[in-house]
Structures are given as structure tokens and as C-alpha cells.
Amino acid sequence: MAAAVDIEVGAEPCTFTRLFLIFRGLTDDEMTMFDGAGIKEANAYNWREVVGWSEHSKDPEMFRVLETSVLEVT
């Protein structure tokens, strides 16, 4: 997977966490597709694995970078 933006950090040791969210609005008709898709169902996924999070992301001895990007599709 290619990075959305090239970034270079000179601090060592360091770790990067990148999150990229794409979303769009839904029509009333499309809302029924998400019946039963709430917090309980979302918690069934290992989101740390899905987004590539690692234990290094909470290590205070490391320089940590959290990059977030959000794109709304219309």
C-alpha cells in the first residue's frame, strides 16, 4: 500500500500510524442496509489489525506520529 503523503521523521526510534477515512452521505432508502450495524457489530472486528495499529503506537519511549486524512465523496 502506498502512503498518501510522503513524510520523513528524523527522530529514532519512531512509529507511524496512518488512518484514511472515506465517507459519503446516505439516502433514506440506503439506511435500511445498515440495520443491525451498530457498536456491538463493529466491536466484533479487530480494528487494530484492520488499520495496522501496533503496540509501538502507545510506547512513550518512541516518537509517535498519527496521521489522519478524511475524504467526503459526493
mmCIF file of N, CA, C and O in Angstrom:
data_model
loop_
_atom_site.group_PDB
_atom_site.id
_atom_site.type_symbol
_atom_site.label_atom_id
_atom_site.label_comp_id
_atom_site.label_asym_id
_atom_site.label_seq_id
_atom_site.Cartn_x
_atom_site.Cartn_y
_atom_site.Cartn_z
ATOM 1 N N MET A 1 0.849 -1.173 0.000
ATOM 2 C CA MET A 1 0.000 0.000 0.000
ATOM 3 C C MET A 1 0.895 1.236 0.000
ATOM 4 O O MET A 1 1.820 1.359 0.795
ATOM 5 N N ALA A 2 0.621 2.171 -0.856
ATOM 6 C CA ALA A 2 1.398 3.404 -0.951
ATOM 7 C C ALA A 2 0.916 4.411 0.081
ATOM 8 O O ALA A 2 -0.264 4.468 0.405
ATOM 9 N N ALA A 3 1.824 5.179 0.598
ATOM 10 C CA ALA A 3 1.472 6.230 1.547
ATOM 11 C C ALA A 3 0.737 7.345 0.820
ATOM 12 O O ALA A 3 1.026 7.654 -0.330
ATOM 13 N N ALA A 4 -0.218 7.959 1.490
ATOM 14 C CA ALA A 4 -0.968 9.062 0.898
ATOM 15 C C ALA A 4 -0.075 10.298 0.732
ATOM 16 O O ALA A 4 -0.192 11.024 -0.231
ATOM 17 N N VAL A 5 0.826 10.501 1.678
ATOM 18 C CA VAL A 5 1.724 11.647 1.662
ATOM 19 C C VAL A 5 3.101 11.150 2.086
ATOM 20 O O VAL A 5 3.227 10.385 3.035
ATOM 21 N N ASP A 6 4.130 11.576 1.375
ATOM 22 C CA ASP A 6 5.483 11.225 1.801
ATOM 23 C C ASP A 6 5.840 12.054 3.025
ATOM 24 O O ASP A 6 5.687 13.276 3.017
ATOM 25 N N ILE A 7 6.305 11.384 4.072
ATOM 26 C CA ILE A 7 6.691 12.081 5.299
ATOM 27 C C ILE A 7 7.959 11.421 5.820
ATOM 28 O O ILE A 7 8.113 10.211 5.744
ATOM 29 N N GLU A 8 8.858 12.238 6.309
ATOM 30 C CA GLU A 8 10.104 11.721 6.850
ATOM 31 C C GLU A 8 10.324 12.312 8.231
ATOM 32 O O GLU A 8 10.185 13.521 8.423
ATOM 33 N N VAL A 9 10.628 11.464 9.192
ATOM 34 C CA VAL A 9 10.880 11.891 10.563
ATOM 35 C C VAL A 9 12.291 11.474 10.931
ATOM 36 O O VAL A 9 12.679 10.330 10.718
ATOM 37 N N GLY A 10 13.051 12.412 11.496
ATOM 38 C CA GLY A 10 14.434 12.131 11.846
ATOM 39 C C GLY A 10 14.631 11.596 13.251
ATOM 40 O O GLY A 10 15.730 11.245 13.617
ATOM 41 N N ALA A 11 13.568 11.526 14.047
ATOM 42 C CA ALA A 11 13.688 11.030 15.422
ATOM 43 C C ALA A 11 13.696 9.509 15.414
ATOM 44 O O ALA A 11 12.916 8.870 14.726
ATOM 45 N N GLU A 12 14.578 8.932 16.185
ATOM 46 C CA GLU A 12 14.635 7.471 16.312
ATOM 47 C C GLU A 12 14.580 7.112 17.780
ATOM 48 O O GLU A 12 15.162 7.806 18.600
ATOM 49 N N PRO A 13 13.917 6.080 18.183
ATOM 50 C CA PRO A 13 13.031 5.254 17.363
ATOM 51 C C PRO A 13 11.689 5.955 17.161
ATOM 52 O O PRO A 13 11.269 6.762 17.977
ATOM 53 N N CYS A 14 11.021 5.668 16.052
ATOM 54 C CA CYS A 14 9.724 6.279 15.778
ATOM 55 C C CYS A 14 8.780 5.242 15.169
ATOM 56 O O CYS A 14 9.207 4.218 14.659
ATOM 57 N N THR A 15 7.484 5.520 15.272
ATOM 58 C CA THR A 15 6.473 4.664 14.671
ATOM 59 C C THR A 15 5.373 5.531 14.076
ATOM 60 O O THR A 15 5.082 6.602 14.605
ATOM 61 N N PHE A 16 4.814 5.089 12.963
ATOM 62 C CA PHE A 16 3.750 5.810 12.266
ATOM 63 C C PHE A 16 2.452 5.018 12.352
ATOM 64 O O PHE A 16 2.456 3.801 12.215
ATOM 65 N N THR A 17 1.356 5.731 12.541
ATOM 66 C CA THR A 17 0.024 5.144 12.394
ATOM 67 C C THR A 17 -0.726 6.056 11.437
ATOM 68 O O THR A 17 -0.812 7.262 11.677
ATOM 69 N N ARG A 18 -1.209 5.496 10.334
ATOM 70 C CA ARG A 18 -1.923 6.286 9.324
ATOM 71 C C ARG A 18 -3.353 5.782 9.206
ATOM 72 O O ARG A 18 -3.581 4.591 9.009
ATOM 73 N N LEU A 19 -4.298 6.703 9.316
ATOM 74 C CA LEU A 19 -5.716 6.383 9.164
ATOM 75 C C LEU A 19 -6.287 7.243 8.045
ATOM 76 O O LEU A 19 -6.091 8.458 8.031
ATOM 77 N N PHE A 20 -6.980 6.608 7.110
ATOM 78 C CA PHE A 20 -7.584 7.318 5.992
ATOM 79 C C PHE A 20 -9.041 6.899 5.920
ATOM 80 O O PHE A 20 -9.348 5.724 5.758
ATOM 81 N N LEU A 21 -9.945 7.852 6.078
ATOM 82 C CA LEU A 21 -11.382 7.584 6.103
ATOM 83 C C LEU A 21 -12.035 8.216 4.886
ATOM 84 O O LEU A 21 -11.837 9.402 4.615
ATOM 85 N N ILE A 22 -12.801 7.399 4.139
ATOM 86 C CA ILE A 22 -13.596 7.892 3.018
ATOM 87 C C ILE A 22 -15.056 7.673 3.379
ATOM 88 O O ILE A 22 -15.436 6.584 3.811
ATOM 89 N N PHE A 23 -15.878 8.711 3.217
ATOM 90 C CA PHE A 23 -17.292 8.555 3.560
ATOM 91 C C PHE A 23 -18.155 9.349 2.603
ATOM 92 O O PHE A 23 -17.684 10.215 1.877
ATOM 93 N N ARG A 24 -19.441 9.000 2.620
ATOM 94 C CA ARG A 24 -20.428 9.748 1.853
ATOM 95 C C ARG A 24 -21.749 9.686 2.596
ATOM 96 O O ARG A 24 -21.975 8.807 3.414
ATOM 97 N N GLY A 25 -22.618 10.612 2.280
ATOM 98 C CA GLY A 25 -23.945 10.611 2.875
ATOM 99 C C GLY A 25 -24.799 9.486 2.310
ATOM 100 O O GLY A 25 -24.501 8.936 1.251
ATOM 101 N N LEU A 26 -25.847 9.128 3.032
ATOM 102 C CA LEU A 26 -26.754 8.071 2.598
ATOM 103 C C LEU A 26 -28.149 8.624 2.391
ATOM 104 O O LEU A 26 -28.570 9.533 3.100
ATOM 105 N N THR A 27 -28.860 8.038 1.442
ATOM 106 C CA THR A 27 -30.265 8.378 1.279
ATOM 107 C C THR A 27 -31.077 7.611 2.313
ATOM 108 O O THR A 27 -30.590 6.646 2.916
ATOM 109 N N ASP A 28 -32.316 8.007 2.514
ATOM 110 C CA ASP A 28 -33.184 7.288 3.448
ATOM 111 C C ASP A 28 -33.345 5.831 3.030
ATOM 112 O O ASP A 28 -33.380 4.932 3.870
ATOM 113 N N ASP A 29 -33.420 5.566 1.741
ATOM 114 C CA ASP A 29 -33.560 4.192 1.250
ATOM 115 C C ASP A 29 -32.324 3.348 1.571
ATOM 116 O O ASP A 29 -32.430 2.160 1.863
ATOM 117 N N GLU A 30 -31.149 3.938 1.513
ATOM 118 C CA GLU A 30 -29.909 3.208 1.793
ATOM 119 C C GLU A 30 -29.724 2.922 3.284
ATOM 120 O O GLU A 30 -28.991 1.996 3.655
ATOM 121 N N MET A 31 -30.366 3.682 4.137
ATOM 122 C CA MET A 31 -30.208 3.493 5.586
ATOM 123 C C MET A 31 -30.604 2.087 6.031
ATOM 124 O O MET A 31 -30.021 1.540 6.962
ATOM 125 N N THR A 32 -31.570 1.464 5.362
ATOM 126 C CA THR A 32 -32.008 0.120 5.764
ATOM 127 C C THR A 32 -30.914 -0.917 5.580
ATOM 128 O O THR A 32 -30.938 -1.956 6.244
ATOM 129 N N MET A 33 -29.926 -0.654 4.722
ATOM 130 C CA MET A 33 -28.812 -1.597 4.524
ATOM 131 C C MET A 33 -27.970 -1.717 5.797
ATOM 132 O O MET A 33 -27.218 -2.675 5.952
ATOM 133 N N PHE A 34 -28.093 -0.744 6.699
ATOM 134 C CA PHE A 34 -27.248 -0.729 7.891
ATOM 135 C C PHE A 34 -28.010 -1.053 9.168
ATOM 136 O O PHE A 34 -27.487 -0.846 10.270
ATOM 137 N N ASP A 35 -29.228 -1.586 9.029
ATOM 138 C CA ASP A 35 -29.953 -2.064 10.208
ATOM 139 C C ASP A 35 -29.115 -3.145 10.880
ATOM 140 O O ASP A 35 -28.592 -4.045 10.223
ATOM 141 N N GLY A 36 -28.953 -3.050 12.171
ATOM 142 C CA GLY A 36 -28.149 -4.036 12.896
ATOM 143 C C GLY A 36 -26.658 -3.848 12.728
ATOM 144 O O GLY A 36 -25.879 -4.757 12.979
ATOM 145 N N ALA A 37 -26.214 -2.682 12.293
ATOM 146 C CA ALA A 37 -24.787 -2.410 12.118
ATOM 147 C C ALA A 37 -24.387 -1.302 13.082
ATOM 148 O O ALA A 37 -24.143 -0.180 12.691
ATOM 149 N N GLY A 38 -24.333 -1.639 14.359
ATOM 150 C CA GLY A 38 -24.013 -0.656 15.377
ATOM 151 C C GLY A 38 -22.699 -0.949 16.068
ATOM 152 O O GLY A 38 -21.843 -1.675 15.545
ATOM 153 N N ILE A 39 -22.553 -0.406 17.248
ATOM 154 C CA ILE A 39 -21.307 -0.553 18.021
ATOM 155 C C ILE A 39 -21.020 -2.017 18.337
ATOM 156 O O ILE A 39 -19.883 -2.469 18.212
ATOM 157 N N LYS A 40 -22.038 -2.754 18.718
ATOM 158 C CA LYS A 40 -21.836 -4.173 19.061
ATOM 159 C C LYS A 40 -21.262 -4.939 17.864
ATOM 160 O O LYS A 40 -20.324 -5.716 18.008
ATOM 161 N N GLU A 41 -21.801 -4.699 16.690
ATOM 162 C CA GLU A 41 -21.315 -5.383 15.492
ATOM 163 C C GLU A 41 -19.916 -4.913 15.111
ATOM 164 O O GLU A 41 -19.073 -5.709 14.695
ATOM 165 N N ALA A 42 -19.648 -3.626 15.265
ATOM 166 C CA ALA A 42 -18.317 -3.097 14.950
ATOM 167 C C ALA A 42 -17.262 -3.681 15.879
ATOM 168 O O ALA A 42 -16.127 -3.929 15.464
ATOM 169 N N ASN A 43 -17.631 -3.918 17.135
ATOM 170 C CA ASN A 43 -16.676 -4.472 18.095
ATOM 171 C C ASN A 43 -16.320 -5.926 17.804
ATOM 172 O O ASN A 43 -15.381 -6.461 18.390
ATOM 173 N N ALA A 44 -17.040 -6.575 16.889
ATOM 174 C CA ALA A 44 -16.720 -7.949 16.506
ATOM 175 C C ALA A 44 -15.446 -7.995 15.657
ATOM 176 O O ALA A 44 -14.852 -9.051 15.489
ATOM 177 N N TYR A 45 -15.010 -6.854 15.119
ATOM 178 C CA TYR A 45 -13.800 -6.782 14.302
ATOM 179 C C TYR A 45 -12.611 -6.387 15.152
ATOM 180 O O TYR A 45 -12.729 -5.640 16.106
ATOM 181 N N ASN A 46 -11.442 -6.873 14.790
ATOM 182 C CA ASN A 46 -10.194 -6.456 15.429
ATOM 183 C C ASN A 46 -9.689 -5.228 14.659
ATOM 184 O O ASN A 46 -8.903 -5.347 13.724
ATOM 185 N N TRP A 47 -10.171 -4.046 15.051
ATOM 186 C CA TRP A 47 -9.846 -2.824 14.311
ATOM 187 C C TRP A 47 -8.374 -2.478 14.372
ATOM 188 O O TRP A 47 -7.838 -1.839 13.466
ATOM 189 N N ARG A 48 -7.691 -2.897 15.421
ATOM 190 C CA ARG A 48 -6.246 -2.641 15.466
ATOM 191 C C ARG A 48 -5.554 -3.356 14.316
ATOM 192 O O ARG A 48 -4.651 -2.815 13.693
ATOM 193 N N GLU A 49 -5.982 -4.558 14.019
ATOM 194 C CA GLU A 49 -5.405 -5.302 12.906
ATOM 195 C C GLU A 49 -5.821 -4.690 11.565
ATOM 196 O O GLU A 49 -5.017 -4.570 10.648
ATOM 197 N N VAL A 50 -7.073 -4.270 11.452
ATOM 198 C CA VAL A 50 -7.591 -3.697 10.205
ATOM 199 C C VAL A 50 -6.809 -2.443 9.809
ATOM 200 O O VAL A 50 -6.455 -2.264 8.647
ATOM 201 N N VAL A 51 -6.499 -1.558 10.769
ATOM 202 C CA VAL A 51 -5.811 -0.304 10.447
ATOM 203 C C VAL A 51 -4.296 -0.397 10.596
ATOM 204 O O VAL A 51 -3.586 0.565 10.331
ATOM 205 N N GLY A 52 -3.780 -1.553 11.005
ATOM 206 C CA GLY A 52 -2.337 -1.725 11.115
ATOM 207 C C GLY A 52 -1.727 -1.112 12.357
ATOM 208 O O GLY A 52 -0.563 -0.745 12.370
ATOM 209 N N TRP A 53 -2.501 -0.990 13.439
ATOM 210 C CA TRP A 53 -2.021 -0.440 14.700
ATOM 211 C C TRP A 53 -1.054 -1.432 15.350
ATOM 212 O O TRP A 53 -1.210 -2.638 15.230
ATOM 213 N N SER A 54 -0.033 -0.937 16.028
ATOM 214 C CA SER A 54 0.897 -1.816 16.738
ATOM 215 C C SER A 54 1.089 -1.326 18.166
ATOM 216 O O SER A 54 0.763 -0.184 18.490
ATOM 217 N N GLU A 55 1.637 -2.176 18.993
ATOM 218 C CA GLU A 55 1.915 -1.826 20.390
ATOM 219 C C GLU A 55 2.870 -0.639 20.491
ATOM 220 O O GLU A 55 2.849 0.101 21.460
ATOM 221 N N HIS A 56 3.706 -0.443 19.471
ATOM 222 C CA HIS A 56 4.633 0.699 19.472
ATOM 223 C C HIS A 56 3.882 2.033 19.499
ATOM 224 O O HIS A 56 4.422 3.047 19.933
ATOM 225 N N SER A 57 2.628 2.025 19.051
ATOM 226 C CA SER A 57 1.850 3.262 18.995
ATOM 227 C C SER A 57 1.549 3.849 20.363
ATOM 228 O O SER A 57 1.160 5.002 20.466
ATOM 229 N N LYS A 58 1.703 3.064 21.414
ATOM 230 C CA LYS A 58 1.464 3.591 22.757
ATOM 231 C C LYS A 58 2.720 3.582 23.625
ATOM 232 O O LYS A 58 2.649 3.851 24.815
ATOM 233 N N ASP A 59 3.875 3.330 23.019
ATOM 234 C CA ASP A 59 5.141 3.281 23.744
ATOM 235 C C ASP A 59 5.676 4.699 23.954
ATOM 236 O O ASP A 59 6.064 5.369 22.991
ATOM 237 N N PRO A 60 5.721 5.194 25.192
ATOM 238 C CA PRO A 60 6.179 6.571 25.436
ATOM 239 C C PRO A 60 7.668 6.779 25.152
ATOM 240 O O PRO A 60 8.127 7.918 25.069
ATOM 241 N N GLU A 61 8.424 5.713 24.959
ATOM 242 C CA GLU A 61 9.851 5.836 24.648
ATOM 243 C C GLU A 61 10.090 6.106 23.162
ATOM 244 O O GLU A 61 11.187 6.471 22.772
ATOM 245 N N MET A 62 9.070 5.930 22.353
ATOM 246 C CA MET A 62 9.199 6.122 20.913
ATOM 247 C C MET A 62 8.598 7.460 20.499
ATOM 248 O O MET A 62 7.681 7.959 21.136
ATOM 249 N N PHE A 63 9.115 8.027 19.419
ATOM 250 C CA PHE A 63 8.497 9.190 18.808
ATOM 251 C C PHE A 63 7.342 8.652 17.984
ATOM 252 O O PHE A 63 7.534 7.833 17.094
ATOM 253 N N ARG A 64 6.114 9.096 18.273
ATOM 254 C CA ARG A 64 4.928 8.535 17.633
ATOM 255 C C ARG A 64 4.268 9.560 16.727
ATOM 256 O O ARG A 64 4.081 10.712 17.118
ATOM 257 N N VAL A 65 3.909 9.137 15.515
ATOM 258 C CA VAL A 65 3.244 10.003 14.547
ATOM 259 C C VAL A 65 1.889 9.374 14.223
ATOM 260 O O VAL A 65 1.824 8.210 13.843
ATOM 261 N N LEU A 66 0.822 10.154 14.392
ATOM 262 C CA LEU A 66 -0.520 9.727 13.997
ATOM 263 C C LEU A 66 -0.974 10.646 12.879
ATOM 264 O O LEU A 66 -1.158 11.838 13.067
ATOM 265 N N GLU A 67 -1.113 10.067 11.679
ATOM 266 C CA GLU A 67 -1.547 10.840 10.510
ATOM 267 C C GLU A 67 -2.996 10.445 10.205
ATOM 268 O O GLU A 67 -3.308 9.269 10.068
ATOM 269 N N THR A 68 -3.875 11.427 10.110
ATOM 270 C CA THR A 68 -5.271 11.158 9.774
ATOM 271 C C THR A 68 -5.659 11.967 8.541
ATOM 272 O O THR A 68 -5.245 13.128 8.395
ATOM 273 N N SER A 69 -6.443 11.347 7.676
ATOM 274 C CA SER A 69 -6.968 12.008 6.490
ATOM 275 C C SER A 69 -8.417 11.610 6.343
ATOM 276 O O SER A 69 -8.782 10.454 6.568
ATOM 277 N N VAL A 70 -9.266 12.559 5.968
ATOM 278 C CA VAL A 70 -10.684 12.304 5.788
ATOM 279 C C VAL A 70 -11.109 12.878 4.445
ATOM 280 O O VAL A 70 -10.747 13.994 4.095
ATOM 281 N N LEU A 71 -11.855 12.074 3.673
ATOM 282 C CA LEU A 71 -12.327 12.500 2.369
ATOM 283 C C LEU A 71 -13.817 12.207 2.253
ATOM 284 O O LEU A 71 -14.231 11.070 2.461
ATOM 285 N N GLU A 72 -14.596 13.228 1.966
ATOM 286 C CA GLU A 72 -16.023 13.037 1.742
ATOM 287 C C GLU A 72 -16.281 12.909 0.244
ATOM 288 O O GLU A 72 -15.855 13.757 -0.542
ATOM 289 N N VAL A 73 -16.927 11.818 -0.153
ATOM 290 C CA VAL A 73 -17.259 11.586 -1.557
ATOM 291 C C VAL A 73 -18.680 12.045 -1.782
ATOM 292 O O VAL A 73 -19.600 11.658 -1.050
ATOM 293 N N THR A 74 -18.893 12.906 -2.763
ATOM 294 C CA THR A 74 -20.248 13.399 -3.033
ATOM 295 C C THR A 74 -20.692 12.991 -4.420
ATOM 296 O O THR A 74 -19.931 12.636 -5.269
#
